[in-house]
Short mmCIF file of C-alpha atoms in Angstrom, two decimals:
data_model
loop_
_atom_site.label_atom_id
_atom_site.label_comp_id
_atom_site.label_asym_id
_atom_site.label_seq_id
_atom_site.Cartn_x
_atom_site.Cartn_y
_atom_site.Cartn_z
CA UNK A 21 0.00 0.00 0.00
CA UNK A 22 0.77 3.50 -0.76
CA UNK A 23 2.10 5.91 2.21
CA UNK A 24 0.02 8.51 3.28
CA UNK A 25 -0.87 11.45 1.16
CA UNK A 26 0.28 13.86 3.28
CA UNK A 27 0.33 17.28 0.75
CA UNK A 28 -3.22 15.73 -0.18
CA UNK A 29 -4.44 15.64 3.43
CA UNK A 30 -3.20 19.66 3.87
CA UNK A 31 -5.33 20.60 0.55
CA UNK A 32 -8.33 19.06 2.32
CA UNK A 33 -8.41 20.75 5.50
CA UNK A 34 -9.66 24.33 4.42
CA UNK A 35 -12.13 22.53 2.10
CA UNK A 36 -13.35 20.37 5.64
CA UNK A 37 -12.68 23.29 7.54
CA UNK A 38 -15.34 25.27 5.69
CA UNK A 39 -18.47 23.33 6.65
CA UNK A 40 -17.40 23.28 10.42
CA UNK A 41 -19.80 26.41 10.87
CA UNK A 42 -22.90 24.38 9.36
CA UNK A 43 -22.11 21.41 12.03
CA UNK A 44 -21.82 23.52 14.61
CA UNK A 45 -24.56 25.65 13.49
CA UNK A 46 -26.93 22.16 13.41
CA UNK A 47 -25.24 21.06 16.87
CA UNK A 48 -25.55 24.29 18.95
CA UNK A 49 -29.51 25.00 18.04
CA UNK A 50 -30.25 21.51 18.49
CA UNK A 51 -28.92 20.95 21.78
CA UNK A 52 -30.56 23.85 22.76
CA UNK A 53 -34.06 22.86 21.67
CA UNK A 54 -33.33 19.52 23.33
CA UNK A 55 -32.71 21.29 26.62
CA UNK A 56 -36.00 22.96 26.80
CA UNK A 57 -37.90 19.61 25.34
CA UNK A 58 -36.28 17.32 27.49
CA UNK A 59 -36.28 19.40 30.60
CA UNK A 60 -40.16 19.54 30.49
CA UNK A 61 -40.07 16.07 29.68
CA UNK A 62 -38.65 15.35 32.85
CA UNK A 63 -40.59 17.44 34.89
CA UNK A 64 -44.05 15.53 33.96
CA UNK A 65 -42.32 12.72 34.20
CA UNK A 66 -41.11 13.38 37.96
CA UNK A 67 -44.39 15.00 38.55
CA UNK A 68 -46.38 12.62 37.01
CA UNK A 69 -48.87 14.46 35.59
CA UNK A 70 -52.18 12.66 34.37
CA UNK A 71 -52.42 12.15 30.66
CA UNK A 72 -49.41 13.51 29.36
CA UNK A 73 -47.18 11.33 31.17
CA UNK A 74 -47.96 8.45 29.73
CA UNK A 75 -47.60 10.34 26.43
CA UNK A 76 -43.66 11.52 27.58
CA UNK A 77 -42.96 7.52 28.05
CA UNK A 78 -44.06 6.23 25.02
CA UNK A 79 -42.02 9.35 23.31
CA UNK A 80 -39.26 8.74 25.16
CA UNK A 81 -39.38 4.78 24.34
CA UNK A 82 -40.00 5.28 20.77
CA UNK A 83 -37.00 8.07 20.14
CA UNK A 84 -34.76 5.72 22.54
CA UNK A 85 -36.10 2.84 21.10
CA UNK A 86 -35.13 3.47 17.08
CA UNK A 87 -31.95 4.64 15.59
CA UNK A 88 -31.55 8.16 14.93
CA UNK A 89 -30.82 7.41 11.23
CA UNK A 90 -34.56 5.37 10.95
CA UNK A 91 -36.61 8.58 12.42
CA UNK A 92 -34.47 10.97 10.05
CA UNK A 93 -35.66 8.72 7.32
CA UNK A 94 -38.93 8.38 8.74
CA UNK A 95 -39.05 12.25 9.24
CA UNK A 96 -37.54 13.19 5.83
CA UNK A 97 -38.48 10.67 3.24
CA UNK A 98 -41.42 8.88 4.93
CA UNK A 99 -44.40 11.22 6.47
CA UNK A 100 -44.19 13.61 2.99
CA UNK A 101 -46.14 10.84 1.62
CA UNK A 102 -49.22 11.34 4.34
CA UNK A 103 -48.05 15.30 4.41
CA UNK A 104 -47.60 16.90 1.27
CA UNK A 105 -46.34 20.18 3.06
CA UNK A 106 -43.42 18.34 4.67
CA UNK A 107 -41.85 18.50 1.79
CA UNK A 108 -41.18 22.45 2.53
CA UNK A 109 -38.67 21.18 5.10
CA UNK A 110 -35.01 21.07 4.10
CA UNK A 111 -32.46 19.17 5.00
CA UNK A 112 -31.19 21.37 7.78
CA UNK A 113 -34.40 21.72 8.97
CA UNK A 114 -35.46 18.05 9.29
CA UNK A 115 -32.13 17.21 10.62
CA UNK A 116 -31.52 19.60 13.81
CA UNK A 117 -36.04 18.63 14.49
CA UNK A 118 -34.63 14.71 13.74
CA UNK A 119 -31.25 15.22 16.50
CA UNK A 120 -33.36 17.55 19.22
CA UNK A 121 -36.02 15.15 19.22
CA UNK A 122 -33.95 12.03 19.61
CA UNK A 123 -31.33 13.23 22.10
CA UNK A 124 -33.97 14.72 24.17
CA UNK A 125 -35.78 11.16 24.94
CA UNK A 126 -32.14 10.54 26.02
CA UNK A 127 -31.17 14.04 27.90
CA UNK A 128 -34.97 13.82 29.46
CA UNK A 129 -33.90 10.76 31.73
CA UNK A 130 -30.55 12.05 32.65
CA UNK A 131 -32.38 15.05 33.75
CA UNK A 132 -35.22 13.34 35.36
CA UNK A 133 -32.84 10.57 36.86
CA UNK A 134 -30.44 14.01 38.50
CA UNK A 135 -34.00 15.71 40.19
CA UNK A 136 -34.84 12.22 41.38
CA UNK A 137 -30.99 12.88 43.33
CA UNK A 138 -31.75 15.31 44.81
CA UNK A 139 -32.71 14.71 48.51
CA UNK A 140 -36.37 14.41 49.21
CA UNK A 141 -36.14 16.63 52.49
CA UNK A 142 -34.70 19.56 50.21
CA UNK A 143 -38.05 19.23 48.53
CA UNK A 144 -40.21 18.52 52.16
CA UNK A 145 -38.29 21.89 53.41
CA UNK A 146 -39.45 24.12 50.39
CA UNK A 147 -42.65 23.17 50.13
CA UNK A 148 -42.35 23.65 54.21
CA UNK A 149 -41.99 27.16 53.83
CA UNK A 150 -44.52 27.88 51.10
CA UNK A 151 -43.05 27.49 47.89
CA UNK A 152 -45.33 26.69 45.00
CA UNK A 153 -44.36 23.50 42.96
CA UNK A 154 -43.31 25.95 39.96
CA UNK A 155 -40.93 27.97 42.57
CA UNK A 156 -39.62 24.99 44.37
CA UNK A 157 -38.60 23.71 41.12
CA UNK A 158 -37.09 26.44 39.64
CA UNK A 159 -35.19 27.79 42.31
CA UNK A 160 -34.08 24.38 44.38
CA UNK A 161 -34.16 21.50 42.30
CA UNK A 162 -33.31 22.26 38.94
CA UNK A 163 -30.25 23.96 39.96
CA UNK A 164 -29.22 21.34 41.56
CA UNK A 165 -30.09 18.69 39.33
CA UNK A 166 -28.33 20.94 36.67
CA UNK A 167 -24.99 20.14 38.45
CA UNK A 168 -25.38 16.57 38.44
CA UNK A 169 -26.87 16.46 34.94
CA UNK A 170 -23.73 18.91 33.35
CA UNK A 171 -21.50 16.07 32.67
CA UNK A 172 -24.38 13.67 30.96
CA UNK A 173 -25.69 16.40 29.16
CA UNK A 174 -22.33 17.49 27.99
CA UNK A 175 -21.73 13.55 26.51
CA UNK A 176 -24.98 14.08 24.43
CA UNK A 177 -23.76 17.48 23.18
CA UNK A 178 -20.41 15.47 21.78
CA UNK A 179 -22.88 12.45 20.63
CA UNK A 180 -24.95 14.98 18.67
CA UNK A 181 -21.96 16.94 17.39
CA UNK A 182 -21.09 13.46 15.78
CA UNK A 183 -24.67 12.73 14.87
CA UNK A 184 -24.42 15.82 11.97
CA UNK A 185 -22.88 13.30 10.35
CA UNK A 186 -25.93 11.92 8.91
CA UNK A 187 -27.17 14.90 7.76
CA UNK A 188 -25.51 13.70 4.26
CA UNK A 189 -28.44 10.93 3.81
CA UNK A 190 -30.80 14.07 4.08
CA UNK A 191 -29.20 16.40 1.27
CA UNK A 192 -26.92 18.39 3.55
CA UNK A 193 -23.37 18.55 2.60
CA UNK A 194 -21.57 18.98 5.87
CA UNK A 195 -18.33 18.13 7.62
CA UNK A 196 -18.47 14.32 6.58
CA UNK A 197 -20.62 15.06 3.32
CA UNK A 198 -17.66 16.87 1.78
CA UNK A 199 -14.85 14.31 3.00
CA UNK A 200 -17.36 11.59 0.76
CA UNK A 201 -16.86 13.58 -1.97
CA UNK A 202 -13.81 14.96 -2.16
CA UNK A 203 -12.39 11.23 -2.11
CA UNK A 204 -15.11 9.92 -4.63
CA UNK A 205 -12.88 11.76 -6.80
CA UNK A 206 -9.18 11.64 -6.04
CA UNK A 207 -9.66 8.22 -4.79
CA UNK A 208 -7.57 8.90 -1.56
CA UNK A 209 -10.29 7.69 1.56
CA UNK A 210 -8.16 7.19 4.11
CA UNK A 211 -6.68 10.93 3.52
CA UNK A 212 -10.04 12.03 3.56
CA UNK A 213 -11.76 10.58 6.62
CA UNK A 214 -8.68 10.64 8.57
CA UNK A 215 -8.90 14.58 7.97
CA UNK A 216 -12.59 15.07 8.76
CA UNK A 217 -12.06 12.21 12.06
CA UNK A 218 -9.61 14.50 13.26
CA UNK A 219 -11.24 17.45 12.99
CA UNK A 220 -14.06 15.91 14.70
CA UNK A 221 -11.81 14.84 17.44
CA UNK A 222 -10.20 18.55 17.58
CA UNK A 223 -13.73 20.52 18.02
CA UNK A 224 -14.99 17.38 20.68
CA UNK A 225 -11.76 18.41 22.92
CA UNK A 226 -11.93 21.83 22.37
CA UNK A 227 -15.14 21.51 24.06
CA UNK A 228 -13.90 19.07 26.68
CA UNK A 229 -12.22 21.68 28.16
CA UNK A 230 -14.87 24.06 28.09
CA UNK A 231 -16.72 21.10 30.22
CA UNK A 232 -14.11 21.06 32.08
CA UNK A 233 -14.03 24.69 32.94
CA UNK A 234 -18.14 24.24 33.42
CA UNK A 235 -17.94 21.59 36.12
CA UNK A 236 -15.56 23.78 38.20
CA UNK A 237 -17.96 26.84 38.34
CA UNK A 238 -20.95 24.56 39.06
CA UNK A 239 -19.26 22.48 41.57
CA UNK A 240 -18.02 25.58 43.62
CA UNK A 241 -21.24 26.09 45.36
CA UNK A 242 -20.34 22.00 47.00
CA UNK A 243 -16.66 22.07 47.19
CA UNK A 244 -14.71 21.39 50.10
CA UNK B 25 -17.34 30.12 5.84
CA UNK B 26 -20.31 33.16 6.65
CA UNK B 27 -22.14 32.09 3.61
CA UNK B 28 -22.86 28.16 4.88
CA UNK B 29 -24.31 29.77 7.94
CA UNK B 30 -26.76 32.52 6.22
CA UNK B 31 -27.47 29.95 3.80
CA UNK B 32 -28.44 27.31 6.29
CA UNK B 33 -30.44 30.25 8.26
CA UNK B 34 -32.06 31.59 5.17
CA UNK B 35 -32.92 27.61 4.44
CA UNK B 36 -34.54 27.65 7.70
CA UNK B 37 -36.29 30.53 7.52
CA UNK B 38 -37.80 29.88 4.19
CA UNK B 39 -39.49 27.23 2.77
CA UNK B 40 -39.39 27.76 -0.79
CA UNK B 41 -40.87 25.64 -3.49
CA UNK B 42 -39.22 25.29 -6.55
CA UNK B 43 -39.83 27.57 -9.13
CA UNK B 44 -41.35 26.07 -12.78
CA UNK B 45 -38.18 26.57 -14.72
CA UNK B 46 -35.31 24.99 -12.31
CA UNK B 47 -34.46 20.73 -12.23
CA UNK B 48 -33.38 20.13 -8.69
CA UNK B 49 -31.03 17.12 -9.83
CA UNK B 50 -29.88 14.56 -6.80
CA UNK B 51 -26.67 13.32 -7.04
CA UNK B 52 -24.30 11.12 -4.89
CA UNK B 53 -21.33 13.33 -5.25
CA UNK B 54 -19.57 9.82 -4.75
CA UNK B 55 -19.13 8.02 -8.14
CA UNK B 56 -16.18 8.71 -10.13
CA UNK B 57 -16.05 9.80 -13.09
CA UNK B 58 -19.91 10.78 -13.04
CA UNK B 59 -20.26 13.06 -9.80
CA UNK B 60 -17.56 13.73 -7.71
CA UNK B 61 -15.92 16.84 -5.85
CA UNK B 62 -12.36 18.36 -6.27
CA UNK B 63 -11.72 21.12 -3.85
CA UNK B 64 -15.09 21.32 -2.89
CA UNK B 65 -16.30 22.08 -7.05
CA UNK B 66 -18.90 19.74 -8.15
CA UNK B 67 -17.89 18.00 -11.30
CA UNK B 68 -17.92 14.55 -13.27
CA UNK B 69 -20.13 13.44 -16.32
CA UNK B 70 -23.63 13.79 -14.33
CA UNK B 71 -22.68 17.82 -13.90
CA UNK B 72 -21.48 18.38 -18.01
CA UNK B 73 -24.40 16.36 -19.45
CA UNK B 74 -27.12 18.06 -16.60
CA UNK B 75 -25.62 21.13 -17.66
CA UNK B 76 -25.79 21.26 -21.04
CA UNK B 77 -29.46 19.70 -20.95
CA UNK B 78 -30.19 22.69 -19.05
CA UNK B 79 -28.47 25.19 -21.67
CA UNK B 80 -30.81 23.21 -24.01
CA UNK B 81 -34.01 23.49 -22.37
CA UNK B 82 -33.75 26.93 -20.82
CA UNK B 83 -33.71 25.49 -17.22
CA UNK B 84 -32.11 25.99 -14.01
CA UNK B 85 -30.33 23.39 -13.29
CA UNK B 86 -29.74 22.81 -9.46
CA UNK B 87 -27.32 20.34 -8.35
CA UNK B 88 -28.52 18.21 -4.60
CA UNK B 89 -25.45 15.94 -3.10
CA UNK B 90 -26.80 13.38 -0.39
CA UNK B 91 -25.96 10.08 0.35
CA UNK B 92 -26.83 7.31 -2.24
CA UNK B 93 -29.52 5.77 -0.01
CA UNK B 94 -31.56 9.01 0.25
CA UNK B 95 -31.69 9.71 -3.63
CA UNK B 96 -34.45 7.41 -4.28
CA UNK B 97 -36.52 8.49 -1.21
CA UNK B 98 -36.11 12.29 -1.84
CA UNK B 99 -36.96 11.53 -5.44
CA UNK B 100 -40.73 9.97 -4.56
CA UNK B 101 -40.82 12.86 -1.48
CA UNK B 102 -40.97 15.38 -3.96
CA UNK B 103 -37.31 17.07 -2.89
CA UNK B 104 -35.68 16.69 -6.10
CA UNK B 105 -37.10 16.26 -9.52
CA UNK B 106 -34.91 13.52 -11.00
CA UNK B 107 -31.50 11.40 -10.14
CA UNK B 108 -28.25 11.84 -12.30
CA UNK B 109 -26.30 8.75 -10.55
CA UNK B 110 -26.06 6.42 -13.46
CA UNK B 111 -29.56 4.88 -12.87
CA UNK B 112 -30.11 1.39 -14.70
CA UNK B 113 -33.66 1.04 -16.40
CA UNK B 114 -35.27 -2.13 -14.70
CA UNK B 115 -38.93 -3.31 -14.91
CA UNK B 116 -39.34 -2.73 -11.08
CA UNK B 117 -38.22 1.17 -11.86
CA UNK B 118 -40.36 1.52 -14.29
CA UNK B 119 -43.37 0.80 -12.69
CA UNK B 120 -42.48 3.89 -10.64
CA UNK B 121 -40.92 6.15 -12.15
CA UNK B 122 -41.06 7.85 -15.75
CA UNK B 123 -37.80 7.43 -17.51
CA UNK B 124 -36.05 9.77 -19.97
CA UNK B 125 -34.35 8.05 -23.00
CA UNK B 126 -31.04 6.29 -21.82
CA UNK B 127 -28.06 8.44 -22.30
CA UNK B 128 -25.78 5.77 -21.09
CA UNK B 129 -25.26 2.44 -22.52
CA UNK B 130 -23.44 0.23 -20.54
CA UNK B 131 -22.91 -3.49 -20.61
CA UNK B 132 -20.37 -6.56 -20.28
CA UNK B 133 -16.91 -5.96 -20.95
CA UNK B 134 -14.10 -8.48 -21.89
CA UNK B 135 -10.24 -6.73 -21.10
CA UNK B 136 -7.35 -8.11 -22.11
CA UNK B 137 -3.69 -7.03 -21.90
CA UNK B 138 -2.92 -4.23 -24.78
CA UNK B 139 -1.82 -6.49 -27.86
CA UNK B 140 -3.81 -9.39 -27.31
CA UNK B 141 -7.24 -7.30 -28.12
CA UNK B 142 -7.02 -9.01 -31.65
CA UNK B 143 -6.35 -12.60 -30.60
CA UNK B 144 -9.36 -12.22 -27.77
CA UNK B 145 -12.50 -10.21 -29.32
CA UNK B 146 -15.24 -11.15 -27.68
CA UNK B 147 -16.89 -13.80 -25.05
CA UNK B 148 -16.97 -16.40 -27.82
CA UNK B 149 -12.91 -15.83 -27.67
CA UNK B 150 -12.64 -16.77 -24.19
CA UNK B 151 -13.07 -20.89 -24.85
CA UNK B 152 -10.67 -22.29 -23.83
CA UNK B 153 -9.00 -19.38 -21.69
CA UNK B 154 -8.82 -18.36 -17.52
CA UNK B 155 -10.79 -15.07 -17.12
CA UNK B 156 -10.54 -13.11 -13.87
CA UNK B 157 -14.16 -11.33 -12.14
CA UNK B 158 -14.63 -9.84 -8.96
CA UNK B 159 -15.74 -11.70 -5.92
CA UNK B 160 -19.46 -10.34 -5.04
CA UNK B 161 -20.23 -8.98 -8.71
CA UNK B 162 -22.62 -10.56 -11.30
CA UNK B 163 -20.25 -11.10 -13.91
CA UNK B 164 -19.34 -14.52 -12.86
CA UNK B 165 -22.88 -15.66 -13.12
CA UNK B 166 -23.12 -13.79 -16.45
CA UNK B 167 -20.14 -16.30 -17.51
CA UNK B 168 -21.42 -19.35 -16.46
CA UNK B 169 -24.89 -18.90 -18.00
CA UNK B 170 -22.81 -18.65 -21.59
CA UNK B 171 -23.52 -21.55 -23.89
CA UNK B 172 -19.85 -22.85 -23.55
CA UNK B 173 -19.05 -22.15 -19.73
CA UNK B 174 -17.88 -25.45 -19.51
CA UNK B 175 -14.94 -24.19 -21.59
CA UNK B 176 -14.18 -21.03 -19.65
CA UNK B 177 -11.85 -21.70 -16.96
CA UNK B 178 -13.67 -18.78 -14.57
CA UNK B 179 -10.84 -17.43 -11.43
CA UNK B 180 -13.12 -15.44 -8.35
CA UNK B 181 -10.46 -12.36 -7.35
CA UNK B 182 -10.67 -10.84 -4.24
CA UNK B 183 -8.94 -7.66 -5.81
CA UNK B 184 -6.60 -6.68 -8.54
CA UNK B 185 -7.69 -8.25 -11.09
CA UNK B 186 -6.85 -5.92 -13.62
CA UNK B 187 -2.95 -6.34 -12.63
CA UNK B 188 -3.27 -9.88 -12.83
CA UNK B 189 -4.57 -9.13 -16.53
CA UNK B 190 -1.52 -7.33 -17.10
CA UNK B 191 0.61 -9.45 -15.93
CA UNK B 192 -0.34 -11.85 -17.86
CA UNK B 193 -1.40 -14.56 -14.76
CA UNK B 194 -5.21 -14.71 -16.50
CA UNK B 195 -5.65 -13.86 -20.43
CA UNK B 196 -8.92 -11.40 -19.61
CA UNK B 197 -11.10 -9.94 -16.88
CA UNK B 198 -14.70 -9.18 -16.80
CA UNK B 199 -16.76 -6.44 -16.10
CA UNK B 200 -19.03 -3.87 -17.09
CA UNK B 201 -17.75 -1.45 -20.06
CA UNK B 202 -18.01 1.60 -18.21
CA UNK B 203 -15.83 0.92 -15.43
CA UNK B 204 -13.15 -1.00 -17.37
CA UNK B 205 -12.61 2.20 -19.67
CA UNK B 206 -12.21 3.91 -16.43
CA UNK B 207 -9.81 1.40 -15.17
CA UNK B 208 -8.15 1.58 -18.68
CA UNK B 209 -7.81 5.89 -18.59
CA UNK B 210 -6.89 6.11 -14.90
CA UNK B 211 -4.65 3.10 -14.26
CA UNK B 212 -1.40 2.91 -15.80
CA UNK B 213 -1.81 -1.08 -16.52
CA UNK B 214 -1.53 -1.97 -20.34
CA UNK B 215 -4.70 -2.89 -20.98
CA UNK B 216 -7.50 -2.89 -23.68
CA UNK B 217 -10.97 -3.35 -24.63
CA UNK B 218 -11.79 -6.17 -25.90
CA UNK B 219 -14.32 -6.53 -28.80
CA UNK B 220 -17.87 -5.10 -28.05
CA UNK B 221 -19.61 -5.45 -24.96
CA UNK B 222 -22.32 -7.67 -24.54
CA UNK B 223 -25.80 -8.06 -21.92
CA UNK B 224 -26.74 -4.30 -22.06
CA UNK B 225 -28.08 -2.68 -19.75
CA UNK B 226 -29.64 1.45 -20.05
CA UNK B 227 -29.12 4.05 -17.81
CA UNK B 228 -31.28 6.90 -17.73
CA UNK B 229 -33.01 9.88 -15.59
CA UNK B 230 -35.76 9.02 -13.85
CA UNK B 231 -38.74 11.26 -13.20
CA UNK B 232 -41.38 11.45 -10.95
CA UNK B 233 -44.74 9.65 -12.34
CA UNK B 234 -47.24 12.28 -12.95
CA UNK B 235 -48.34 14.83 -14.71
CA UNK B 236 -45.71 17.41 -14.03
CA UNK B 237 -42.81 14.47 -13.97
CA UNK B 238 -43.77 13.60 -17.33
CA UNK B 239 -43.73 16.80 -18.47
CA UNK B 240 -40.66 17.48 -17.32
CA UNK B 241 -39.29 14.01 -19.15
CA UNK B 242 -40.69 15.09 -22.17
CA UNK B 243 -38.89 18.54 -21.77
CA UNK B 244 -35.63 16.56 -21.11
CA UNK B 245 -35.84 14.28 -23.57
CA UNK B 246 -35.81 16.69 -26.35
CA UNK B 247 -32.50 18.20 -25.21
CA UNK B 248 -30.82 14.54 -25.00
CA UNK B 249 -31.83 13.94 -28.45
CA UNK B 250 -30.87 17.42 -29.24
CA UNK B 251 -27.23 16.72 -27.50
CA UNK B 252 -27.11 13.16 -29.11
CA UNK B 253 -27.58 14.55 -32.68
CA UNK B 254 -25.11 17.48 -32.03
CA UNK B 255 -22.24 15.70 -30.87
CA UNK B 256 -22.30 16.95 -27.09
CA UNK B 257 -23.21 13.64 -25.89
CA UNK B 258 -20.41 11.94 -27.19
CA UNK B 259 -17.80 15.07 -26.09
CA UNK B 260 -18.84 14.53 -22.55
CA UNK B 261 -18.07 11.15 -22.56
CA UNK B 262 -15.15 11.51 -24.26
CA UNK B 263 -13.87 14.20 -21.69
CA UNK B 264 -14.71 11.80 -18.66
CA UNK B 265 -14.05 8.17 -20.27
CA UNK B 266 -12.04 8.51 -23.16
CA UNK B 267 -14.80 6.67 -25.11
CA UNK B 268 -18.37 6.88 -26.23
CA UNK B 269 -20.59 4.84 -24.06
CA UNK B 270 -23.98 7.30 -25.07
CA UNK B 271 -24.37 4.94 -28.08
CA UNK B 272 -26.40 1.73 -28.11
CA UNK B 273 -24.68 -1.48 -28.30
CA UNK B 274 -24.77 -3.00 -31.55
CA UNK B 275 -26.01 -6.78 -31.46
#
């Protein structure tokens, strides 16, 4: 076999480096619609509210229960033919709905598993002193569960980073999109996803360290 | 860098239809010499011959990459009006979908080291002979459902089987034209074609089956017989495969 293309490999990486905005772009409002979803998934979960509850676990058991490739499908190619107007959605569109609904079945029971942490006499003594169920969540448990739930939350953020990836099946040329192509035609694969696998790697630590920095300002509050 | 992000904002802000007079054409982006990338510019066979169909019918032609799997799909969703992927006419497909003419005529190739192309000119030549195929194609069954298989001693390769051609180790290898005249243009392993291909098989655009689909087909179909007549046809496959494989094979 051939060595590595090394002069190749540097040609690629402004042509990779291009589409990082898009993935991050996808990623970031994503994860942030997947916050909001899934943390008011967990709360009727925890509070059990009539009705919708059982609603949240079949969600949750359906968008944990499928691969994330099979509901972008689903999503993209398959309801258009019940739903003529889905077929306004692009790519983009359908993918960033496909990843915040499927990471927030997942994100919704790491939340709901870090309230169910927190000790039952910190909710006995708000609700002691008046608190409404709204207030006592907002200002004593979710905080709290927010510190427990950083580094969870944080592995889903990476997961869905990675899960861009398959925005190729729906049209989008991203980060992994262009690698495809660009060695569909000089015939050098390995150069190519060994240049988009790093970069993937490089942006994932990047933000490891920004976790890192994250878990020391919300662990200040507890430490010793 | 700016641009992908206001593009992918403006995509999400907007759901626009296509207009009348643009051909949102899916592509893989992935097949060499038809559609392929080269710092990040969209190019190959599919692109030229799209093109110039365009030029021909006055359209807007609109280029879609995604992964081979989703073609099909966004094709019946409505997303794109037609596939330019080197898509074989079958029975099954045309139930589905309305076809344009074939532009592309491929079919079963016999290769044979350069020199020995008049000794070996056809499957009828290889009596008597070991031909290599590749493990996992069809090409093996397509030799052993010849008349005199018997007489064909048939080798399975794992790989390389066009080296082992040129090295004279098997006295021809089999498999469809259009890749073998890519092997033959890219590779720098004497090779050559041998004698015509046989078992065709048409690739064409397919189209959505109704009323506007058709109409769109019928729009299209002019130009390729437009671009056949004129000579265009044959330039672009020229360009991309150094021979003509837009004309039908002769039986």
């Amino acid at each position: 076999m051939n060595a590595l293309d090394i002069a190749y490999m540097w040609d690629l990486v402004p042509v990779i480096a291009g589409y990082i905005p898009l993935t991050l772009f996808m990623a970031l409002v994503s994860m942030v619609l997947a916050l909001i979803l899934s943390a008011m998934l967990a709360i009727v979960r925890v509070l059990k509210l009539p009705v919708i509850d059982r609603g949240v676990a079949i969600f949750i058991s359906f968008f944990r229960g499928t691969p994330l490739l099979v509901q972008l499908f689903l999503f993209y190619y398959g309801l258009p033919q019940l739903f003529s107007f889905m077929t306004n959605i692009n790519g983009v569109t359908a993918a960033i709905i496909g990843l915040t609904l499927h990471f927030s079945a997942y994100m919704a029971e790491s939340i709901r598993g870090a309230i169910l942490g927190v000790d039952r006499s910190q909710w006995e003594a708000a609700a002691s002193i008046g608190m409404t169920q709204g207030q006592l969540l907002r200002r004593i448990i979710l905080p709290q569960a927010a510190r427990t739930a950083a580094p969870t939350l944080m592995n889903y953020f990476i997961d869905m980073i990675k899960g861009t990836s398959l925005a190729f099946t729906l049209g989008v040329t991203e980060m992994m999109g262009a690698a495809q192509k660009e060695a569909a035609g000089s015939f050098l694969y390995l150069e190519a996803f060994l240049v988009v696998a790093l970069f993937y790697w490089g942006i994932v630590e990047i933000l490891s360290v920004g976790q890192r920095r994250m878990e020391q300002y919300l662990g200040k509050a507890v430490a010793r | 860098m700016r641009k992908t992000i206001l593009t992918a904002i403006l995509a999400l802000s907007t759901a626009v239809p296509a207009a009348a007079e643009t051909i949102r054409v899916g592509m893989s982006g992935g097949y060499f010499p038809f559609t392929f990338t080269k710092a990040d510019e969209l190019q190959g066979f599919e692109v030229d011959f799209l093109n110039a169909i365009g030029e021909e019918t006055g359209d807007d032609i609109e280029f879609v990459t995604m992964s081979f799997s989703g073609l099909i799909g966004a094709l019946e969703s409505g997303r794109i009006d037609t596939v330019a992927n080197q898509i074989t006419i079958t029975p099954e497909r045309e139930a589905k979908f309305a076809f344009s003419q074939p532009y592309v005529y491929d079919g079963v190739q016999v290769v044979v080291k350069a020199g020995n192309e008049t000794e070996i000119t056809g499957p009828e030549s290889l009596k008597g002979r070991s031909v290599a195929v590749n493990l996992g194609s069809n090409f093996e069954e397509v030799l052993r459902h010849l008349p005199y298989a018997d007489e064909i001693d048939i080798r399975t390769y794992e790989s390389n089987i066009a080296q082992d051609t040129a090295l004279g180790r098997v006295d021809a290898f089999v498999m469809d034209r259009v890749s073998s005249a890519q092997v033959i243009k890219e590779s720098p392993l004497p090779l050559a074609l041998a004698g015509a291909p046989f078992d065709g098989i048409e690739n064409a655009l397919p189209f959505r089956n109704d009323e506007e689909g058709k109409a769109m087909r019928d729009r299209v179909n002019e130009a390729i017989s437009t671009l056949k007549e004129n000579g265009k046809l044959t330039e672009i496959s020229e360009k991309w495969l150094d021979i003509d494989v837009t004309k039908p094979l002769a039986d």
